[in-house]
Amino acid sequence: MPESKLLPLPEAIERFIPDGSAIALGLAQETLIPFAAGHELIRQKKQRLTLIGPISDILFDQIIGAGCVRKISAAWVGNVITGSSYNFRRAVEGGSLEMEDHSNLTLAMALRAGAMGVPFMPARSALGSDLFKTNSSLKTMTCPFSGETLTAVAALRPDVSIVHLQRADEYGNAHAWGNLGLIRDACLASRRIIITAEEIVDPDIISRDPNRVVTPGYRVSAVAHAPWGGHPSPAPGYYNRDHQGFLDYRNESKTPRAYDDWQKRWVQSIQNWRDYTKLLGAQRMAELAIKHHDYSEPVDYGY
Amino acid sequence: MSYTLPELMVTAAAREIADGEVVFVGMRLPLLGFLLAKSTHAPEAVGIYELGIVRDTLAPAPILTMGDLPNLYRARWLADTADTMGLLQQGQVDVSFIGGAQIDRFGNLNTSYIGGVEKIATRLPGSGGACDLASLAQRHIIIMNHERRRFVPQVDYMTSPGFGDGAGWRREVGLPRGGPAAVITTLGILRFDAQSREMMLVSLHPGVRVDDVLNHTGWPLEIADELAQTPQPTEEELGMLRRFDPQGYWTGAKPSGL
């Protein structure tokens, strides 16, 4: 049997994410955002990180506020249902954060180029826009076949992708379902992969449905069990989006002082997922639970 | 039946969708605009969401954002972002919807840097998919607040291209198609002159005067010869909207979303 990759979340982050790492996370955009893993980066006081992601929906803001981040490579950094995010604003306006402005399409192509092992991918988006001024990985090029002007998007190779998903086995084989965003391209493009999962399951459960596997398990560095590890973002099949969590964070991040209080309560007072779910409380978890189950039919992979 | 300003704007947005069209649905008010169109005059419209969602039925419960699980429930396709962006890039999206913080006379949008890059006054969230939706859809619709500080002669930073500096610009820079078709604001509806590509006021919301619009626009705005009044939402439309947004989060009298 291969060696188990199952680690407690703190150990997974400690072993595979040194200071200065370029980390892709929040890859499904609004769903399955790896909040538990992001909070562990804060607890371990990581330094000089580069965060890569499409729409981070407050996780980037939380990690920026903790002083862990040197550079952002993203399409959108904010709070999806309230607008701006304040630590991000303060850091960019204060000049302490380097910004590489992508669109969702150009970031997807940057990771796809990394996934394909080519130096760039061509695209038709963003031509004429100012994204070229604030992202040196975008250049215009002439198509060698048609002579058309195209956008060349340089390949991105993150040091590590952190992916939160529904279920994994201890060897790194894992299922995700729902919208997948940039998860698959980012995993292929990354040198290492850390998976956090709602459930750790028997390897048979994963291998009997290989179409649902997000990336080959042999490339995964670590698997951590993290129930409610995507909260307040939704996890299909497990819990709904906690809108109140996002609304609260708007006020909890408005000033550096408010953010410090937020961090004490939601990050520093917590050691593991048991602490987190205790703080969340049974009533809130019951409210967020899936109420209308809708199971798919099994399919036959036999021969 | 009385209605709120966001309800009027969402209704106007919904009417921009023709039946059977493929719609790339943006964040916030457009989410409701698509649902409203689907449930009234455009039952055959197909919605694409950048998270990797394609659906052609109404979500079975209210949603605040496209990643809410009812919006994934029995979707026609759950896929990768690149898949949805591929359909957009091929030219298979008829219409897309985006919001803006700052806009200029040619419909270019800034959602990134107020004050520009050299001297950043305010950092906004950025493009998300907006630059792609503005670059690659057959046409796009912009929804935003109409204020003088937002309607400026030239944007400080162009996040999402409109018509650049006027006629012919999109072709010159290599954009394959498209351009803004309408700007739905808190005061009226604006479209773009077919020759000059400059923004033009074509419709006033009920109770709004031309002077109100001019006073809130930072350049001498063109006015269409025949100025319409934006149609008020019907009872059917309002009933639908209140079903989709029962708490009035996006469409209440003091919406959180504008």
Coordinates of C-alpha atoms in Angstrom, one line a residue:
Chain A
M1 CA 0.0 0.0 0.0
P2 CA 1.2 3.6 -0.6
E3 CA 2.0 5.8 2.4
S4 CA -0.9 7.6 4.0
K5 CA -0.9 11.4 3.4
L6 CA -3.4 12.1 6.1
L7 CA -2.1 14.9 8.4
P8 CA -3.6 17.2 10.9
L9 CA -4.2 20.5 9.1
P10 CA -1.5 22.5 11.1
E11 CA 1.1 19.9 10.2
A12 CA 0.1 19.9 6.5
I13 CA 0.4 23.7 6.3
E14 CA 3.7 23.7 8.2
R15 CA 5.4 21.0 6.1
F16 CA 4.3 22.1 2.7
I17 CA 3.9 25.9 2.8
P18 CA 7.2 27.7 3.7
D19 CA 7.3 31.5 3.9
G20 CA 7.4 33.1 0.5
S21 CA 5.2 30.5 -1.1
A22 CA 2.8 31.2 -4.1
I23 CA -0.5 29.6 -3.1
A24 CA -3.5 29.1 -5.3
L25 CA -6.8 29.0 -3.3
G26 CA -10.5 29.8 -3.5
L27 CA -10.4 28.2 -6.9
A28 CA -14.1 27.3 -7.2
Q29 CA -14.8 31.0 -6.8
E30 CA -17.8 31.3 -4.5
T31 CA -18.1 27.7 -3.3
L32 CA -15.7 25.4 -1.4
I33 CA -13.4 28.2 -0.3
P34 CA -10.7 26.7 2.0
F35 CA -11.3 29.0 5.0
A36 CA -10.0 26.5 7.6
A37 CA -6.7 26.2 5.8
G38 CA -6.5 29.9 5.2
H39 CA -7.0 30.5 8.9
E40 CA -4.1 28.1 9.7
L41 CA -1.8 30.2 7.5
I42 CA -2.8 33.1 9.8
R43 CA -2.1 31.1 13.0
Q44 CA 1.3 30.1 11.7
K45 CA 2.1 33.7 10.8
K46 CA 3.2 32.9 7.3
Q47 CA 5.2 35.7 5.7
R48 CA 5.6 37.1 2.1
L49 CA 3.0 34.9 0.6
T50 CA 1.7 35.3 -3.0
L51 CA -2.1 34.5 -3.2
I52 CA -3.4 33.4 -6.5
G53 CA -7.2 33.0 -7.1
P54 CA -10.1 34.2 -9.2
I55 CA -12.7 35.6 -6.8
S56 CA -11.5 35.2 -3.2
D57 CA -14.7 36.2 -1.4
I58 CA -13.1 37.6 1.9
L59 CA -10.5 34.8 2.5
F60 CA -7.8 36.8 0.7
D61 CA -8.8 39.9 2.8
Q62 CA -8.5 37.9 6.0
I63 CA -5.0 36.6 5.2
I64 CA -3.9 40.1 4.0
G65 CA -5.2 41.6 7.3
A66 CA -2.9 39.3 9.2
G67 CA 0.2 40.6 7.4
C68 CA 1.0 37.3 5.7
V69 CA 0.8 38.6 2.1
R70 CA 3.3 40.3 -0.2
K71 CA 1.5 39.9 -3.6
I72 CA -1.9 39.1 -5.0
S73 CA -2.6 37.7 -8.4
A74 CA -6.3 37.7 -8.8
A75 CA -9.3 38.8 -10.8
W76 CA -11.4 40.2 -7.9
V77 CA -10.8 40.7 -4.2
G78 CA -13.8 41.7 -2.2
N79 CA -16.9 40.5 -0.5
V80 CA -19.3 39.1 -3.1
I81 CA -22.6 40.2 -1.5
T82 CA -21.3 43.5 0.1
G83 CA -18.7 44.8 -2.2
S84 CA -15.2 46.1 -1.2
S85 CA -13.0 44.3 1.3
Y86 CA -11.2 46.6 3.7
N87 CA -7.8 45.0 4.5
F88 CA -7.2 44.6 0.8
R89 CA -8.1 48.3 0.2
R90 CA -5.9 49.5 3.0
A91 CA -2.9 47.4 1.8
V92 CA -3.1 48.4 -1.8
E93 CA -3.9 52.1 -1.1
G94 CA -1.0 52.1 1.4
G95 CA 1.4 50.6 -1.1
S96 CA 2.3 47.5 0.9
L97 CA 0.7 45.0 -1.5
E98 CA 1.9 44.2 -5.0
M99 CA -1.0 43.6 -7.3
E100 CA -1.3 41.6 -10.5
D101 CA -4.7 42.3 -12.1
H102 CA -6.2 39.4 -13.9
S103 CA -9.7 38.7 -15.3
N104 CA -11.3 35.4 -14.6
L105 CA -10.6 34.3 -18.1
T106 CA -6.9 35.4 -18.1
L107 CA -6.3 33.7 -14.7
A108 CA -7.9 30.5 -16.0
M109 CA -5.7 30.6 -19.0
A110 CA -2.5 31.4 -16.9
L111 CA -3.2 28.2 -14.8
R112 CA -4.2 26.2 -17.9
A113 CA -0.8 27.2 -19.5
G114 CA 0.9 26.0 -16.3
A115 CA -1.2 22.8 -16.5
M116 CA -0.3 22.2 -20.1
G117 CA 3.4 22.9 -19.7
V118 CA 3.5 25.7 -22.2
P119 CA 4.8 29.2 -21.6
F120 CA 1.5 31.0 -22.4
M121 CA -2.0 30.6 -23.6
P122 CA -3.6 32.9 -26.2
A123 CA -6.9 34.7 -25.4
R124 CA -9.2 37.3 -27.0
S125 CA -10.1 39.0 -23.8
A126 CA -8.9 42.2 -22.2
L127 CA -7.4 43.7 -25.5
G128 CA -7.3 47.5 -25.2
S129 CA -7.9 47.4 -21.4
D130 CA -5.6 48.6 -18.7
L131 CA -5.1 45.2 -17.2
F132 CA -2.0 45.2 -19.3
K133 CA -0.7 48.1 -17.2
T134 CA -1.0 46.3 -13.9
N135 CA -0.2 42.8 -15.0
S136 CA 3.2 42.1 -16.6
S137 CA 2.1 38.6 -17.4
L138 CA -0.2 39.9 -20.1
K139 CA 1.2 40.9 -23.5
T140 CA -0.3 41.4 -26.9
M141 CA 0.8 39.1 -29.7
T142 CA 0.1 38.5 -33.4
C143 CA -1.4 35.1 -34.2
P144 CA 1.2 33.3 -36.4
F145 CA -1.6 31.7 -38.5
S146 CA -4.3 34.5 -38.9
G147 CA -2.3 37.6 -38.1
E148 CA -5.0 38.6 -35.5
T149 CA -4.0 40.5 -32.4
L150 CA -4.4 38.3 -29.3
T151 CA -3.6 38.5 -25.6
A152 CA -0.8 36.2 -24.5
V153 CA -1.2 35.1 -20.9
A154 CA 2.0 33.9 -19.3
A155 CA 1.8 30.5 -17.5
L156 CA 1.4 30.4 -13.7
R157 CA 3.0 27.6 -11.7
P158 CA 1.8 28.0 -8.1
D159 CA 4.0 26.4 -5.4
V160 CA 0.9 24.9 -3.9
S161 CA -2.8 24.7 -4.5
I162 CA -5.1 24.4 -1.4
V163 CA -8.4 22.8 -2.3
H164 CA -11.3 22.2 0.0
L165 CA -13.7 19.6 -1.2
Q166 CA -16.3 17.0 -0.1
R167 CA -14.5 13.8 0.4
A168 CA -11.0 12.3 0.1
D169 CA -9.2 9.1 1.0
E170 CA -6.0 9.1 3.0
Y171 CA -3.9 8.7 -0.2
G172 CA -4.9 12.0 -1.8
N173 CA -7.7 10.7 -4.1
A174 CA -10.6 13.0 -3.8
H175 CA -14.1 13.9 -5.1
A176 CA -15.5 17.3 -5.6
W177 CA -18.9 18.1 -7.1
G178 CA -20.7 21.3 -7.8
N179 CA -19.2 24.0 -10.0
L180 CA -15.5 23.4 -10.3
G181 CA -14.2 26.9 -11.2
L182 CA -10.4 26.7 -11.7
I183 CA -9.7 23.8 -9.4
R184 CA -8.6 21.2 -12.0
D185 CA -6.3 23.6 -13.9
A186 CA -4.8 24.9 -10.7
C187 CA -4.1 21.5 -9.3
L188 CA -2.4 20.4 -12.6
A189 CA -0.3 23.6 -12.7
S190 CA 0.8 23.4 -9.1
R191 CA 4.0 21.8 -7.8
R192 CA 2.2 20.6 -4.6
I193 CA -1.5 20.1 -3.6
I194 CA -3.0 20.2 -0.2
I195 CA -6.5 18.9 0.1
T196 CA -8.9 19.6 3.0
A197 CA -12.0 17.5 3.0
E198 CA -15.4 17.4 4.8
E199 CA -15.0 13.7 5.1
I200 CA -12.2 11.1 4.9
V201 CA -13.6 8.0 3.3
D202 CA -12.6 4.5 2.3
P203 CA -10.5 4.5 -0.9
D204 CA -13.1 2.3 -2.6
I205 CA -15.7 5.2 -2.4
I206 CA -13.3 7.4 -4.4
S207 CA -12.0 4.8 -6.9
R208 CA -15.5 3.5 -7.8
D209 CA -16.4 7.0 -9.3
P210 CA -13.2 8.2 -11.0
N211 CA -15.1 10.9 -13.1
R212 CA -15.6 12.8 -9.9
V213 CA -11.9 12.9 -9.0
V214 CA -10.5 16.4 -9.3
T215 CA -6.8 15.5 -9.8
P216 CA -4.7 12.3 -9.7
G217 CA -4.0 11.5 -6.1
Y218 CA -0.4 10.6 -6.6
R219 CA 0.4 14.4 -7.1
V220 CA -1.3 15.3 -3.8
S221 CA 1.1 16.2 -0.9
A222 CA -1.2 16.1 2.1
V223 CA -4.9 15.4 3.0
A224 CA -6.4 17.0 6.1
H225 CA -9.8 16.3 7.6
A226 CA -11.6 19.6 7.9
P227 CA -15.4 19.4 8.6
W228 CA -17.0 22.8 8.0
G229 CA -13.6 23.8 6.5
G230 CA -15.3 25.8 3.8
H231 CA -17.6 27.8 6.0
P232 CA -19.0 30.5 5.5
S233 CA -18.8 29.5 1.8
P234 CA -21.1 26.7 0.7
A235 CA -20.1 23.1 0.3
P236 CA -22.5 21.2 -2.1
G237 CA -24.0 18.2 -0.3
Y238 CA -22.9 19.5 3.2
Y239 CA -24.0 23.0 4.0
N240 CA -25.4 26.2 2.5
R241 CA -23.7 29.6 2.2
D242 CA -23.7 31.5 5.5
H243 CA -24.7 34.9 4.2
Q244 CA -24.7 36.3 7.8
G245 CA -21.0 35.3 8.1
F246 CA -20.2 37.5 5.0
L247 CA -22.4 40.4 6.2
D248 CA -20.8 40.3 9.7
Y249 CA -17.3 40.3 8.2
R250 CA -18.0 43.5 6.4
N251 CA -18.2 45.3 9.8
E252 CA -15.6 43.1 11.4
S253 CA -13.0 44.2 8.9
K254 CA -13.9 47.9 8.5
T255 CA -11.0 49.1 10.8
P256 CA -7.8 47.4 11.7
R257 CA -9.0 47.2 15.3
A258 CA -12.3 45.5 14.3
Y259 CA -10.3 43.1 12.2
D260 CA -8.0 42.2 15.2
D261 CA -11.1 41.4 17.3
W262 CA -12.4 39.2 14.4
Q263 CA -9.1 37.4 14.2
K264 CA -9.0 36.8 17.9
R265 CA -12.4 35.3 17.9
W266 CA -12.5 33.3 14.7
V267 CA -8.8 32.3 14.2
Q268 CA -6.6 32.7 17.3
S269 CA -9.1 31.1 19.8
I270 CA -9.3 28.0 17.6
Q271 CA -7.0 25.1 17.3
N272 CA -8.9 22.7 15.2
W273 CA -12.3 22.0 13.5
R274 CA -13.9 20.9 16.8
D275 CA -13.2 24.3 18.3
Y276 CA -14.6 26.0 15.1
T277 CA -17.8 24.1 15.0
K278 CA -18.3 24.7 18.7
L279 CA -17.9 28.4 18.2
L280 CA -20.3 28.2 15.2
G281 CA -22.9 26.5 17.4
A282 CA -25.3 23.7 16.7
Q283 CA -28.2 26.0 15.9
R284 CA -26.4 27.9 13.2
M285 CA -25.1 24.7 11.7
A286 CA -28.6 23.2 11.7
E287 CA -29.8 26.3 9.8
L288 CA -27.1 25.9 7.2
A289 CA -27.5 22.2 6.7
I290 CA -28.8 20.8 3.4
K291 CA -32.6 20.6 3.7
H292 CA -33.6 19.3 0.3
H293 CA -31.4 16.3 -0.6
D294 CA -31.2 15.3 -4.2
Y295 CA -29.1 12.2 -4.9
S296 CA -27.9 11.2 -8.3
E297 CA -28.3 7.7 -9.7
P298 CA -25.3 5.4 -9.4
V299 CA -23.6 4.7 -12.7
D300 CA -22.0 1.5 -13.9
Y301 CA -18.2 1.6 -14.5
G302 CA -18.0 -2.1 -15.0
Y303 CA -16.6 -4.1 -17.8
Chain B
M1 CA -48.6 49.1 -7.2
S2 CA -45.6 51.0 -5.8
Y3 CA -42.1 49.9 -6.6
T4 CA -38.5 50.6 -5.6
L5 CA -35.8 52.1 -7.9
P6 CA -33.8 48.8 -8.0
E7 CA -37.0 47.0 -9.0
L8 CA -37.4 49.4 -11.9
M9 CA -33.8 48.9 -12.9
V10 CA -33.9 45.1 -12.7
T11 CA -37.1 45.1 -14.8
A12 CA -35.4 47.3 -17.4
A13 CA -32.4 44.9 -17.4
A14 CA -34.7 41.8 -17.8
R15 CA -36.3 43.5 -20.9
E16 CA -32.9 43.6 -22.6
I17 CA -33.0 39.8 -22.8
A18 CA -34.8 38.3 -25.8
D19 CA -36.4 34.8 -25.6
G20 CA -34.0 32.1 -26.5
E21 CA -30.9 34.1 -25.9
V22 CA -27.7 32.8 -24.2
V23 CA -27.0 35.1 -21.3
F24 CA -23.8 35.4 -19.3
V25 CA -25.2 36.4 -15.9
G26 CA -23.1 38.7 -13.8
M27 CA -23.1 39.4 -10.1
R28 CA -25.9 41.1 -8.0
L29 CA -28.8 42.8 -9.8
P30 CA -28.3 40.8 -13.1
L31 CA -29.0 37.6 -11.1
L32 CA -32.5 38.9 -10.6
G33 CA -32.8 40.3 -14.1
F34 CA -32.2 36.9 -15.6
L35 CA -34.7 35.2 -13.3
L36 CA -37.3 37.8 -14.1
A37 CA -36.7 37.5 -17.9
K38 CA -36.9 33.7 -17.6
S39 CA -40.2 33.8 -15.6
T40 CA -41.9 36.4 -17.9
H41 CA -41.1 37.0 -21.6
A42 CA -37.9 34.9 -22.1
P43 CA -38.7 31.4 -20.9
E44 CA -36.2 29.8 -23.3
A45 CA -33.2 31.9 -22.3
V46 CA -30.1 30.0 -21.1
G47 CA -27.9 31.4 -18.3
I48 CA -24.2 30.9 -18.0
Y49 CA -22.4 31.8 -14.7
E50 CA -18.6 32.2 -14.5
L51 CA -18.3 29.8 -11.6
G52 CA -18.9 27.0 -14.1
I53 CA -22.7 26.8 -14.1
V54 CA -25.1 26.6 -17.0
R55 CA -28.8 26.5 -16.3
D56 CA -32.1 27.1 -18.1
T57 CA -34.6 26.8 -15.2
L58 CA -35.3 29.0 -12.2
A59 CA -33.4 28.3 -9.0
P60 CA -35.9 26.5 -6.7
A61 CA -35.3 28.9 -3.8
P62 CA -34.2 32.6 -3.4
I63 CA -30.5 33.2 -4.0
L64 CA -28.3 36.2 -3.0
T65 CA -25.4 35.1 -5.2
M66 CA -24.7 32.8 -8.1
G67 CA -22.8 30.3 -5.8
D68 CA -25.8 29.7 -3.6
L69 CA -26.7 26.0 -3.7
P70 CA -30.2 26.5 -5.2
N71 CA -28.4 27.9 -8.2
L72 CA -26.5 24.6 -8.6
Y73 CA -29.5 22.5 -8.1
R74 CA -30.4 20.6 -11.3
A75 CA -28.2 22.9 -13.4
R76 CA -27.9 21.8 -17.0
W77 CA -24.1 21.7 -16.6
L78 CA -21.7 22.1 -13.7
A79 CA -18.3 22.6 -15.2
D80 CA -15.0 24.6 -15.1
T81 CA -14.7 28.3 -15.4
A82 CA -12.7 27.9 -18.6
D83 CA -15.6 26.0 -20.1
T84 CA -18.0 28.9 -19.7
M85 CA -15.3 31.3 -20.7
G86 CA -14.7 29.2 -23.8
L87 CA -18.4 29.6 -24.9
L88 CA -18.1 33.3 -24.3
Q89 CA -14.8 33.6 -26.2
Q90 CA -16.2 31.7 -29.2
G91 CA -18.9 34.3 -29.5
Q92 CA -21.7 32.1 -28.3
V93 CA -23.0 34.5 -25.7
D94 CA -25.7 36.9 -26.9
V95 CA -25.7 39.3 -24.0
S96 CA -23.9 39.8 -20.7
F97 CA -24.5 42.0 -17.7
I98 CA -22.0 43.9 -15.6
G99 CA -21.9 46.6 -12.9
G100 CA -19.6 49.5 -12.8
A101 CA -18.1 52.1 -10.4
Q102 CA -16.9 54.6 -12.9
I103 CA -17.9 55.0 -16.6
D104 CA -17.0 57.3 -19.4
R105 CA -18.7 58.7 -22.5
F106 CA -17.7 55.7 -24.6
G107 CA -18.9 53.1 -22.0
N108 CA -15.5 52.1 -20.7
L109 CA -15.7 50.9 -17.1
N110 CA -13.4 51.2 -14.1
T111 CA -13.9 48.8 -11.2
S112 CA -10.2 48.7 -10.2
Y113 CA -8.4 51.9 -9.4
I114 CA -10.2 55.2 -8.6
G115 CA -7.5 57.9 -9.1
G116 CA -5.6 55.7 -11.5
V117 CA -2.5 53.5 -10.9
E118 CA 0.1 56.1 -10.1
K119 CA -1.9 57.8 -7.3
I120 CA -4.5 55.3 -6.1
A121 CA -7.4 57.1 -4.3
T122 CA -9.5 54.0 -3.9
R123 CA -8.8 50.4 -4.7
L124 CA -12.0 48.6 -5.9
P125 CA -12.3 44.8 -6.1
G126 CA -11.3 44.6 -9.8
S127 CA -12.5 42.8 -12.9
G128 CA -13.7 39.4 -11.9
G129 CA -15.2 38.3 -15.1
A130 CA -16.4 41.8 -16.1
C131 CA -13.5 42.5 -18.5
D132 CA -14.2 39.2 -20.3
L133 CA -18.0 39.8 -20.4
A134 CA -17.3 43.3 -21.9
S135 CA -14.7 42.0 -24.3
L136 CA -16.4 38.9 -25.7
A137 CA -20.2 38.9 -25.5
Q138 CA -22.1 39.9 -28.6
R139 CA -23.4 42.9 -26.5
H140 CA -23.3 43.8 -22.9
I141 CA -25.5 45.7 -20.5
I142 CA -24.2 47.9 -17.7
I143 CA -26.1 48.6 -14.5
M144 CA -24.9 51.3 -12.2
N145 CA -25.6 54.4 -10.0
H146 CA -25.9 57.6 -11.9
E147 CA -23.7 60.2 -10.1
R148 CA -21.4 62.9 -11.4
R149 CA -18.3 61.4 -9.7
R150 CA -19.1 58.1 -11.5
F151 CA -20.0 59.5 -14.9
V152 CA -16.6 61.0 -16.0
P153 CA -15.3 62.1 -19.4
Q154 CA -12.5 59.5 -19.2
V155 CA -12.1 56.6 -16.7
D156 CA -9.1 56.6 -14.5
Y157 CA -8.4 53.0 -15.4
M158 CA -10.1 50.8 -18.0
T159 CA -11.0 47.5 -16.4
S160 CA -13.7 46.5 -18.9
P161 CA -13.5 47.9 -22.5
G162 CA -16.5 49.8 -23.9
F163 CA -15.9 51.6 -27.2
G164 CA -12.5 52.9 -26.2
D165 CA -12.0 56.3 -27.7
G166 CA -14.9 55.9 -30.2
A167 CA -15.8 54.4 -33.6
G168 CA -13.5 51.6 -34.8
W169 CA -11.5 51.3 -31.6
R170 CA -12.6 47.8 -30.6
R171 CA -11.6 46.4 -34.0
E172 CA -8.2 48.3 -33.9
V173 CA -7.2 46.8 -30.5
G174 CA -8.3 43.3 -31.7
L175 CA -11.5 42.7 -29.8
P176 CA -13.5 40.3 -31.9
R177 CA -17.0 41.7 -31.5
G178 CA -19.4 43.4 -29.1
G179 CA -19.6 46.5 -27.1
P180 CA -22.0 48.0 -24.6
A181 CA -25.6 48.1 -25.8
A182 CA -27.2 49.9 -22.8
V183 CA -26.4 51.6 -19.5
I184 CA -29.3 51.2 -17.0
T185 CA -28.8 53.8 -14.3
T186 CA -30.7 55.1 -11.3
L187 CA -31.9 57.9 -13.5
G188 CA -32.6 56.5 -16.9
I189 CA -31.4 54.3 -19.8
L190 CA -28.5 55.3 -22.1
R191 CA -27.5 53.7 -25.4
F192 CA -24.6 54.4 -27.8
D193 CA -24.7 56.3 -31.1
A194 CA -24.2 53.8 -34.0
Q195 CA -21.7 56.1 -35.7
S196 CA -19.8 58.0 -33.0
R197 CA -20.2 55.3 -30.3
E198 CA -20.8 58.0 -27.8
M199 CA -23.3 57.5 -24.9
M200 CA -26.8 59.0 -25.4
L201 CA -29.7 59.4 -23.1
V202 CA -32.7 57.5 -24.5
S203 CA -35.1 57.0 -21.6
L204 CA -35.9 58.7 -18.3
H205 CA -37.2 56.9 -15.3
P206 CA -40.6 58.2 -14.1
G207 CA -40.2 61.5 -12.2
V208 CA -36.7 62.2 -13.5
R209 CA -36.0 65.3 -15.6
V210 CA -33.4 65.7 -18.3
D211 CA -31.6 68.3 -16.2
D212 CA -31.2 65.8 -13.4
V213 CA -29.4 63.5 -15.7
L214 CA -27.2 66.3 -17.1
N215 CA -26.3 67.5 -13.6
H216 CA -25.2 64.0 -12.7
T217 CA -23.1 63.4 -15.8
G218 CA -19.6 64.8 -16.0
W219 CA -19.6 65.7 -19.7
P220 CA -22.1 67.3 -22.1
L221 CA -24.3 64.3 -22.6
E222 CA -26.1 63.7 -26.0
I223 CA -29.9 63.4 -25.7
A224 CA -31.9 61.3 -28.1
D225 CA -34.4 63.2 -30.4
E226 CA -37.2 61.0 -29.1
L227 CA -36.8 60.6 -25.3
A228 CA -38.8 57.7 -23.9
Q229 CA -40.0 57.1 -20.3
T230 CA -38.8 53.8 -18.8
P231 CA -41.8 51.5 -18.4
Q232 CA -42.8 50.9 -14.9
P233 CA -42.7 47.3 -13.7
T234 CA -46.0 45.4 -14.1
E235 CA -47.7 43.7 -11.2
E236 CA -46.7 40.4 -12.6
E237 CA -43.0 41.5 -12.7
L238 CA -43.1 42.9 -9.2
G239 CA -44.7 39.7 -7.9
M240 CA -41.9 37.7 -9.5
L241 CA -39.2 39.9 -8.2
R242 CA -40.5 39.8 -4.6
R243 CA -40.5 36.0 -4.9
F244 CA -36.9 36.0 -6.0
D245 CA -35.7 38.6 -3.4
P246 CA -38.2 38.2 -0.6
Q247 CA -36.1 40.1 1.9
G248 CA -35.5 42.9 -0.5
Y249 CA -31.7 42.4 -0.1
W250 CA -31.0 43.7 -3.7
T251 CA -34.3 45.3 -4.5
G252 CA -35.5 46.9 -1.3
A253 CA -36.0 50.6 -0.8
K254 CA -32.5 50.8 0.7
P255 CA -30.8 48.0 -1.2
S256 CA -27.6 46.6 0.2
G257 CA -26.4 45.9 -3.3
L258 CA -26.2 49.3 -5.0

